[in-house]
PDB file of C-alpha atoms and ligand atoms in Angstrom:
ATOM      1  CA  MET A  40      -7.293 -10.584   9.652  1.00 72.00           C
ATOM      2  CA  VAL A  41      -4.647 -13.272   9.729  1.00 77.00           C
ATOM      3  CA  ASN A  42      -7.533 -15.651   8.983  1.00 88.00           C
ATOM      4  CA  ILE A  43      -9.140 -14.701   5.700  1.00 93.00           C
ATOM      5  CA  THR A  44     -12.664 -15.962   5.156  1.00 94.00           C
ATOM      6  CA  SER A  45     -13.419 -13.890   2.082  1.00 94.00           C
ATOM      7  CA  ALA A  46     -11.689 -11.459  -0.262  1.00 94.00           C
ATOM      8  CA  GLU A  47     -13.351  -9.964  -3.290  1.00 93.00           C
ATOM      9  CA  PHE A  48     -12.887  -7.250  -5.848  1.00 93.00           C
ATOM     10  CA  VAL A  49     -15.497  -4.535  -5.309  1.00 95.00           C
ATOM     11  CA  THR A  50     -14.923  -1.824  -7.876  1.00 93.00           C
ATOM     12  CA  SER A  51     -12.347   0.385  -9.515  1.00 92.00           C
ATOM     13  CA  GLY A  52     -12.268   3.964 -10.685  1.00 91.00           C
ATOM     14  CA  THR A  53     -10.432   7.254 -10.861  1.00 90.00           C
ATOM     15  CA  ARG A  54     -12.763   9.729  -9.119  1.00 92.00           C
ATOM     16  CA  PRO A  55     -14.741   9.912  -5.813  1.00 95.00           C
ATOM     17  CA  GLU A  56     -18.046   9.177  -7.558  1.00 95.00           C
ATOM     18  CA  HIS A  57     -16.569   5.783  -8.500  1.00 93.00           C
ATOM     19  CA  TYR A  58     -15.579   4.886  -4.924  1.00 96.00           C
ATOM     20  CA  PRO A  59     -17.670   2.442  -2.853  1.00 97.00           C
ATOM     21  CA  PRO A  60     -19.814   3.951  -0.040  1.00 95.00           C
ATOM     22  CA  GLY A  61     -17.068   4.270   2.604  1.00 94.00           C
ATOM     23  CA  ASP A  62     -18.800   2.402   5.418  1.00 96.00           C
ATOM     24  CA  LEU A  63     -15.738   0.169   5.979  1.00 96.00           C
ATOM     25  CA  LEU A  64     -12.291   1.285   7.120  1.00 96.00           C
ATOM     26  CA  GLU A  65      -9.754   1.315   4.289  1.00 97.00           C
ATOM     27  CA  ILE A  66      -6.050   0.490   4.078  1.00 97.00           C
ATOM     28  CA  ALA A  67      -4.385   1.921   0.974  1.00 97.00           C
ATOM     29  CA  PHE A  68      -1.186   0.679  -0.685  1.00 97.00           C
ATOM     30  CA  VAL A  69       1.179   3.122  -2.389  1.00 95.00           C
ATOM     31  CA  GLY A  70       4.691   3.023  -3.814  1.00 94.00           C
ATOM     32  CA  ARG A  71       6.745   3.124  -6.980  1.00 92.00           C
ATOM     33  CA  SER A  72       5.486   1.335  -9.984  1.00 87.00           C
ATOM     34  CA  ASN A  73       6.479  -2.346 -10.002  1.00 88.00           C
ATOM     35  CA  VAL A  74       7.591  -2.297  -6.341  1.00 94.00           C
ATOM     36  CA  GLY A  75       5.173  -5.093  -5.444  1.00 94.00           C
ATOM     37  CA  LYS A  76       1.999  -3.412  -4.131  1.00 93.00           C
ATOM     38  CA  SER A  77      -0.403  -5.824  -5.794  1.00 90.00           C
ATOM     39  CA  SER A  78       1.716  -8.831  -4.794  1.00 94.00           C
ATOM     40  CA  LEU A  79       1.626  -7.714  -1.151  1.00 97.00           C
ATOM     41  CA  ILE A  80      -2.163  -7.455  -1.206  1.00 95.00           C
ATOM     42  CA  ASN A  81      -2.454 -10.957  -2.703  1.00 95.00           C
ATOM     43  CA  VAL A  82      -0.322 -12.424   0.088  1.00 96.00           C
ATOM     44  CA  LEU A  83      -2.223 -10.516   2.782  1.00 97.00           C
ATOM     45  CA  VAL A  84      -5.498 -12.015   1.550  1.00 96.00           C
ATOM     46  CA  ASN A  85      -4.016 -15.473   0.778  1.00 93.00           C
ATOM     47  CA  ARG A  86      -4.838 -15.311  -2.907  1.00 89.00           C
ATOM     48  CA  LYS A  87      -2.542 -16.016  -5.820  1.00 84.00           C
ATOM     49  CA  SER A  88      -4.145 -13.557  -8.186  1.00 82.00           C
ATOM     50  CA  LEU A  89      -7.014 -11.581  -6.694  1.00 85.00           C
ATOM     51  CA  VAL A  90      -5.036  -8.495  -7.711  1.00 82.00           C
ATOM     52  CA  ARG A  91      -3.367  -8.508 -11.098  1.00 78.00           C
ATOM     53  CA  THR A  92       0.421  -8.309 -10.878  1.00 73.00           C
ATOM     54  CA  SER A  93       2.850  -7.812 -13.711  1.00 69.00           C
ATOM     55  CA  SER A  94       6.505  -7.522 -14.536  1.00 68.00           C
ATOM     56  CA  THR A  95       5.522  -4.539 -16.709  1.00 66.00           C
ATOM     57  CA  PRO A  96       5.555  -1.395 -14.558  1.00 61.00           C
ATOM     58  CA  GLY A  97       2.417   0.718 -14.547  1.00 59.00           C
ATOM     59  CA  ARG A  98       0.037  -2.237 -14.598  1.00 60.00           C
ATOM     60  CA  THR A  99      -2.358  -0.748 -12.050  1.00 63.00           C
ATOM     61  CA  GLN A 100      -3.772   2.497 -13.462  1.00 78.00           C
ATOM     62  CA  LEU A 101      -7.026   2.720 -11.516  1.00 88.00           C
ATOM     63  CA  ILE A 102      -7.869   2.804  -7.820  1.00 93.00           C
ATOM     64  CA  ASN A 103      -8.992  -0.748  -7.025  1.00 93.00           C
ATOM     65  CA  PHE A 104     -11.063  -1.685  -3.972  1.00 95.00           C
ATOM     66  CA  PHE A 105     -11.028  -5.178  -2.417  1.00 95.00           C
ATOM     67  CA  ARG A 106     -13.276  -6.186   0.483  1.00 96.00           C
ATOM     68  CA  VAL A 107     -11.797  -8.565   3.066  1.00 96.00           C
ATOM     69  CA  ASN A 108     -13.859 -10.686   5.480  1.00 95.00           C
ATOM     70  CA  GLY A 109     -16.779  -8.378   4.747  1.00 94.00           C
ATOM     71  CA  SER A 110     -15.305  -5.885   7.198  1.00 94.00           C
ATOM     72  CA  LEU A 111     -12.310  -4.042   5.743  1.00 95.00           C
ATOM     73  CA  MET A 112     -11.327  -2.574   2.379  1.00 97.00           C
ATOM     74  CA  LEU A 113      -7.855  -2.878   0.845  1.00 97.00           C
ATOM     75  CA  VAL A 114      -7.181  -0.216  -1.766  1.00 96.00           C
ATOM     76  CA  ASP A 115      -4.563  -0.728  -4.482  1.00 94.00           C
ATOM     77  CA  LEU A 116      -3.382   2.631  -5.818  1.00 92.00           C
ATOM     78  CA  PRO A 117      -1.513   3.118  -9.096  1.00 87.00           C
ATOM     79  CA  GLY A 118       2.259   3.333  -8.680  1.00 86.00           C
ATOM     80  CA  TYR A 119       4.400   6.405  -9.296  1.00 84.00           C
ATOM     81  CA  GLY A 120       7.784   7.084 -10.768  1.00 77.00           C
ATOM     82  CA  PHE A 121       7.933   4.991 -13.870  1.00 69.00           C
ATOM     83  CA  ALA A 122       9.338   6.856 -16.853  1.00 63.00           C
ATOM     84  CA  ARG A 123       7.707   4.853 -19.612  1.00 67.00           C
ATOM     85  CA  VAL A 124       4.128   5.428 -18.479  1.00 69.00           C
ATOM     86  CA  PRO A 125       2.311   7.530 -21.126  1.00 72.00           C
ATOM     87  CA  PRO A 126       2.297  11.302 -20.333  1.00 75.00           C
ATOM     88  CA  GLU A 127      -1.504  11.336 -20.183  1.00 75.00           C
ATOM     89  CA  VAL A 128      -1.519   8.655 -17.451  1.00 72.00           C
ATOM     90  CA  LYS A 129       1.185  10.564 -15.542  1.00 75.00           C
ATOM     91  CA  ARG A 130      -0.780  13.810 -15.615  1.00 78.00           C
ATOM     92  CA  GLN A 131      -3.817  12.088 -14.137  1.00 81.00           C
ATOM     93  CA  TRP A 132      -1.915  10.246 -11.429  1.00 82.00           C
ATOM     94  CA  GLY A 133      -1.354  13.164  -9.009  1.00 84.00           C
ATOM     95  CA  PRO A 134      -4.948  14.425  -8.830  1.00 88.00           C
ATOM     96  CA  MET A 135      -6.360  10.870  -8.797  1.00 90.00           C
ATOM     97  CA  VAL A 136      -4.214   9.634  -5.897  1.00 91.00           C
ATOM     98  CA  GLU A 137      -4.182  12.906  -3.926  1.00 92.00           C
ATOM     99  CA  THR A 138      -7.940  13.281  -4.139  1.00 94.00           C
ATOM    100  CA  TYR A 139      -8.331   9.797  -2.712  1.00 96.00           C
ATOM    101  CA  LEU A 140      -5.734  10.176   0.062  1.00 95.00           C
ATOM    102  CA  ALA A 141      -6.720  13.684   1.139  1.00 94.00           C
ATOM    103  CA  GLY A 142     -10.471  13.234   0.992  1.00 93.00           C
ATOM    104  CA  ARG A 143     -11.258   9.695   2.051  1.00 96.00           C
ATOM    105  CA  SER A 144     -12.531   9.884   5.621  1.00 95.00           C
ATOM    106  CA  CYS A 145     -12.653   6.087   6.101  1.00 96.00           C
ATOM    107  CA  LEU A 146      -8.929   5.805   5.261  1.00 97.00           C
ATOM    108  CA  ALA A 147      -7.287   4.340   8.383  1.00 96.00           C
ATOM    109  CA  CYS A 148      -3.724   3.670   7.242  1.00 96.00           C
ATOM    110  CA  VAL A 149      -1.447   3.884   4.217  1.00 97.00           C
ATOM    111  CA  VAL A 150       1.080   1.161   3.531  1.00 98.00           C
ATOM    112  CA  LEU A 151       4.035   2.695   1.667  1.00 98.00           C
ATOM    113  CA  ILE A 152       6.079   0.010  -0.059  1.00 98.00           C
ATOM    114  CA  VAL A 153       9.776   0.314  -0.882  1.00 97.00           C
ATOM    115  CA  ASP A 154      12.229  -2.101  -2.503  1.00 97.00           C
ATOM    116  CA  VAL A 155      14.874  -3.466  -0.105  1.00 98.00           C
ATOM    117  CA  ARG A 156      17.522  -3.123  -2.839  1.00 97.00           C
ATOM    118  CA  ARG A 157      17.026   0.587  -3.501  1.00 96.00           C
ATOM    119  CA  THR A 158      17.544   3.924  -1.829  1.00 95.00           C
ATOM    120  CA  PRO A 159      14.081   5.473  -1.414  1.00 95.00           C
ATOM    121  CA  ALA A 160      13.341   7.818  -4.311  1.00 92.00           C
ATOM    122  CA  GLU A 161      12.417  11.472  -4.064  1.00 91.00           C
ATOM    123  CA  GLU A 162       8.810  10.454  -4.753  1.00 90.00           C
ATOM    124  CA  ASP A 163       8.851   8.121  -1.728  1.00 94.00           C
ATOM    125  CA  ARG A 164      10.113  10.949   0.485  1.00 94.00           C
ATOM    126  CA  LEU A 165       7.514  13.361  -0.852  1.00 92.00           C
ATOM    127  CA  MET A 166       4.721  10.817  -0.431  1.00 93.00           C
ATOM    128  CA  LEU A 167       5.715  10.196   3.191  1.00 95.00           C
ATOM    129  CA  GLN A 168       5.990  13.932   3.956  1.00 93.00           C
ATOM    130  CA  TRP A 169       2.632  14.507   2.390  1.00 91.00           C
ATOM    131  CA  LEU A 170       0.944  11.663   4.331  1.00 94.00           C
ATOM    132  CA  ARG A 171       2.404  13.031   7.559  1.00 94.00           C
ATOM    133  CA  ALA A 172       1.165  16.525   6.731  1.00 93.00           C
ATOM    134  CA  TYR A 173      -2.328  15.052   6.351  1.00 93.00           C
ATOM    135  CA  ASP A 174      -1.919  13.091   9.607  1.00 93.00           C
ATOM    136  CA  ILE A 175      -2.514   9.760   7.892  1.00 95.00           C
ATOM    137  CA  PRO A 176      -0.936   6.821   9.788  1.00 95.00           C
ATOM    138  CA  VAL A 177       1.771   5.147   7.677  1.00 96.00           C
ATOM    139  CA  LEU A 178       3.440   1.746   7.705  1.00 97.00           C
ATOM    140  CA  VAL A 179       6.506   1.389   5.475  1.00 98.00           C
ATOM    141  CA  VAL A 180       6.888  -2.139   4.102  1.00 98.00           C
ATOM    142  CA  ILE A 181      10.340  -3.066   2.828  1.00 98.00           C
ATOM    143  CA  THR A 182       9.645  -5.686   0.202  1.00 98.00           C
ATOM    144  CA  LYS A 183      11.457  -8.196  -2.054  1.00 98.00           C
ATOM    145  CA  CYS A 184      13.564  -9.252   0.967  1.00 98.00           C
ATOM    146  CA  ASP A 185      14.083 -12.658  -0.692  1.00 98.00           C
ATOM    147  CA  LYS A 186      16.413 -10.893  -3.144  1.00 98.00           C
ATOM    148  CA  VAL A 187      19.090  -9.959  -0.575  1.00 97.00           C
ATOM    149  CA  SER A 188      21.145 -11.564   2.203  1.00 97.00           C
ATOM    150  CA  LYS A 189      20.410 -10.912   5.876  1.00 95.00           C
ATOM    151  CA  ASN A 190      23.455  -8.620   6.015  1.00 97.00           C
ATOM    152  CA  GLU A 191      22.407  -6.627   2.998  1.00 97.00           C
ATOM    153  CA  ARG A 192      18.900  -6.338   4.411  1.00 96.00           C
ATOM    154  CA  ALA A 193      20.158  -4.873   7.687  1.00 95.00           C
ATOM    155  CA  LYS A 194      22.354  -2.402   5.810  1.00 96.00           C
ATOM    156  CA  GLN A 195      19.494  -1.337   3.553  1.00 97.00           C
ATOM    157  CA  ALA A 196      17.036  -1.096   6.450  1.00 96.00           C
ATOM    158  CA  SER A 197      19.244   1.436   8.182  1.00 96.00           C
ATOM    159  CA  LEU A 198      19.685   3.378   4.934  1.00 96.00           C
ATOM    160  CA  ILE A 199      15.931   3.382   4.324  1.00 97.00           C
ATOM    161  CA  SER A 200      15.029   4.390   7.881  1.00 96.00           C
ATOM    162  CA  ARG A 201      17.616   7.195   7.783  1.00 96.00           C
ATOM    163  CA  THR A 202      16.510   8.472   4.371  1.00 95.00           C
ATOM    164  CA  LEU A 203      12.839   8.467   5.315  1.00 96.00           C
ATOM    165  CA  GLY A 204      13.236   9.321   9.017  1.00 94.00           C
ATOM    166  CA  LEU A 205      11.397   6.244  10.306  1.00 94.00           C
ATOM    167  CA  ALA A 206      11.015   4.833  13.787  1.00 90.00           C
ATOM    168  CA  PRO A 207      11.510   1.031  14.027  1.00 86.00           C
ATOM    169  CA  ASP A 208       7.789   0.379  14.567  1.00 87.00           C
ATOM    170  CA  GLU A 209       6.971   2.253  11.344  1.00 93.00           C
ATOM    171  CA  MET A 210       8.786  -0.383   9.241  1.00 95.00           C
ATOM    172  CA  ALA A 211       8.155  -4.027   8.397  1.00 97.00           C
ATOM    173  CA  PHE A 212      10.060  -6.527   6.230  1.00 97.00           C
ATOM    174  CA  PHE A 213       8.279  -8.562   3.603  1.00 98.00           C
ATOM    175  CA  SER A 214       8.681 -11.016   0.747  1.00 98.00           C
ATOM    176  CA  ALA A 215       5.830 -12.026  -1.523  1.00 97.00           C
ATOM    177  CA  LEU A 216       7.890 -15.075  -2.493  1.00 96.00           C
ATOM    178  CA  SER A 217       8.445 -16.516   0.985  1.00 97.00           C
ATOM    179  CA  ARG A 218       5.450 -14.691   2.555  1.00 96.00           C
ATOM    180  CA  GLU A 219       7.798 -13.612   5.327  1.00 97.00           C
ATOM    181  CA  GLY A 220       6.339 -10.693   7.267  1.00 97.00           C
ATOM    182  CA  ARG A 221       2.706 -11.304   6.358  1.00 97.00           C
ATOM    183  CA  ASP A 222       1.374 -11.891   9.877  1.00 96.00           C
ATOM    184  CA  ALA A 223       3.471  -9.085  11.370  1.00 96.00           C
ATOM    185  CA  ILE A 224       2.121  -6.653   8.761  1.00 97.00           C
ATOM    186  CA  TRP A 225      -1.470  -7.638   9.580  1.00 97.00           C
ATOM    187  CA  ALA A 226      -0.690  -7.141  13.279  1.00 96.00           C
ATOM    188  CA  ARG A 227       0.704  -3.645  12.627  1.00 95.00           C
ATOM    189  CA  ILE A 228      -2.244  -2.699  10.418  1.00 94.00           C
ATOM    190  CA  GLU A 229      -4.687  -3.859  13.085  1.00 94.00           C
ATOM    191  CA  ALA A 230      -2.827  -1.961  15.806  1.00 93.00           C
ATOM    192  CA  ILE A 231      -2.891   1.220  13.710  1.00 91.00           C
ATOM    193  CA  MET A 232      -6.616   0.788  13.011  1.00 89.00           C
ATOM    194  CA  ALA A 233      -7.320   0.242  16.714  1.00 90.00           C
ATOM    195  CA  GLU A 234      -5.407   3.419  17.672  1.00 86.00           C
ATOM    196  CA  GLY A 235      -7.402   5.547  15.267  1.00 78.00           C
ATOM    197  CA  HIS A 236     -10.733   3.996  16.123  1.00 59.00           C
ATOM    198  CA  SER A 237     -12.526   5.976  18.823  1.00 52.00           C
ATOM    199  CA  PRO A 238     -15.483   4.359  20.636  1.00 46.00           C
ATOM    200  CA  SER A 239     -17.830   7.107  19.418  1.00 48.00           C
ATOM    201  CA  GLU A 240     -17.224   5.889  15.852  1.00 50.00           C
ATOM    202  CA  ASP A 241     -18.003   2.378  16.921  1.00 50.00           C
ATOM    203  CA  GLY A 242     -21.696   2.493  16.225  1.00 47.00           C
ATOM    204  CA  ALA A 243     -22.248  -0.335  18.723  1.00 47.00           C
ATOM    205  CA  PRO A 244     -25.298   0.236  20.928  1.00 49.00           C
ATOM    206  CA  GLU A 245     -24.673   0.378  24.675  1.00 47.00           C
TER     207      GLU A 245
HETATM  208  P1  GTP B  61       2.261  -1.613 -10.623  1.00 81.75           P
HETATM  209  O1  GTP B  61       0.826  -1.996 -10.415  1.00 81.75           O
HETATM  210  O2  GTP B  61       2.717  -1.761 -12.030  1.00 81.75           O
HETATM  211  O3  GTP B  61       2.584  -0.269 -10.078  1.00 81.75           O
HETATM  212  O4  GTP B  61       3.183  -2.669  -9.836  1.00 81.75           O
HETATM  213  P2  GTP B  61       3.003  -3.256  -8.364  1.00 81.75           P
HETATM  214  O5  GTP B  61       3.675  -2.363  -7.391  1.00 81.75           O
HETATM  215  O6  GTP B  61       1.590  -3.616  -8.090  1.00 81.75           O
HETATM  216  O7  GTP B  61       3.910  -4.570  -8.452  1.00 81.75           O
HETATM  217  P3  GTP B  61       3.469  -6.094  -8.669  1.00 81.75           P
HETATM  218  O8  GTP B  61       2.875  -6.645  -7.422  1.00 81.75           O
HETATM  219  O9  GTP B  61       2.702  -6.209  -9.936  1.00 81.75           O
HETATM  220  O10 GTP B  61       4.896  -6.790  -8.810  1.00 81.75           O
HETATM  221  C1  GTP B  61       5.828  -6.373  -9.794  1.00 81.75           C
HETATM  222  C2  GTP B  61       6.819  -7.495 -10.065  1.00 81.75           C
HETATM  223  O11 GTP B  61       7.613  -7.749  -8.904  1.00 81.75           O
HETATM  224  C3  GTP B  61       6.160  -8.825 -10.410  1.00 81.75           C
HETATM  225  O12 GTP B  61       6.934  -9.468 -11.391  1.00 81.75           O
HETATM  226  C4  GTP B  61       6.196  -9.594  -9.089  1.00 81.75           C
HETATM  227  O13 GTP B  61       6.207 -10.983  -9.251  1.00 81.75           O
HETATM  228  C5  GTP B  61       7.512  -9.105  -8.489  1.00 81.75           C
HETATM  229  N1  GTP B  61       7.501  -9.126  -7.015  1.00 81.75           N
HETATM  230  C6  GTP B  61       6.628  -8.503  -6.201  1.00 81.75           C
HETATM  231  N2  GTP B  61       6.926  -8.723  -4.896  1.00 81.75           N
HETATM  232  C7  GTP B  61       8.008  -9.530  -4.883  1.00 81.75           C
HETATM  233  C8  GTP B  61       8.817 -10.120  -3.825  1.00 81.75           C
HETATM  234  O14 GTP B  61       8.578  -9.949  -2.620  1.00 81.75           O
HETATM  235  N3  GTP B  61       9.885 -10.870  -4.215  1.00 81.75           N
HETATM  236  C9  GTP B  61      10.195 -11.062  -5.534  1.00 81.75           C
HETATM  237  N4  GTP B  61      11.280 -11.800  -5.800  1.00 81.75           N
HETATM  238  N5  GTP B  61       9.472 -10.543  -6.540  1.00 81.75           N
HETATM  239  C10 GTP B  61       8.390  -9.777  -6.233  1.00 81.75           C
HETATM  240 MG1   MG B  62      -0.124  -3.175  -9.135  1.00 81.75          MG
END
């Protein structure tokens, strides 16, 4: 997927009846509001603004599906943890996101995004615990690395891995500004998809 031949918005919605058919494997992106989920997807697909980004937290309030190279779906989930999101939106967030994550059988991997400058929040820890309980493969992307020095990054990486209990191969560094980490993240995603992909699900005739 390092070479992108096509990337297009498919649909958006809040409930399973809005989802696309589920014949392609899906990679979902979760994290705090404003952490850079949509920006990461844009860099992964080499597009400036396929996914709307914003400096106003809470921009993404629906589950958005993007098809890549006709063969894989990237799923942008609404962010959590922003205080100024209207109470009504907050109430809907849990059921909307949990229903997707718990029930989507074509979900191959969740990319959990955290800010290199912050200690992971309680919500990040709960999300990770919850994904592990459901046996969903997770890659933690530490983003906005352009905002800190190499020293600071190393310090924060050890704090983040300790707080979340991560093995080194469960983490990747990223910057949407410099695009650092893009190819490595694709490589990790592809490795995770390959691990979970049994030949019987292949559908290829012998
Ligand atoms: P919501 O949809 O509101 O939950 O936000 P999001 O997680 O999708 O974040 P989004 O991609 O919209 O980015 C939020 C802000 O952070 C925007 O102003 C981006 O330009 C900025 N941003 C995202 N990634 C990076 C990065 O790697 N480096 C820097 N410097 N800024 C970034
Ligand atoms: Mg967004």
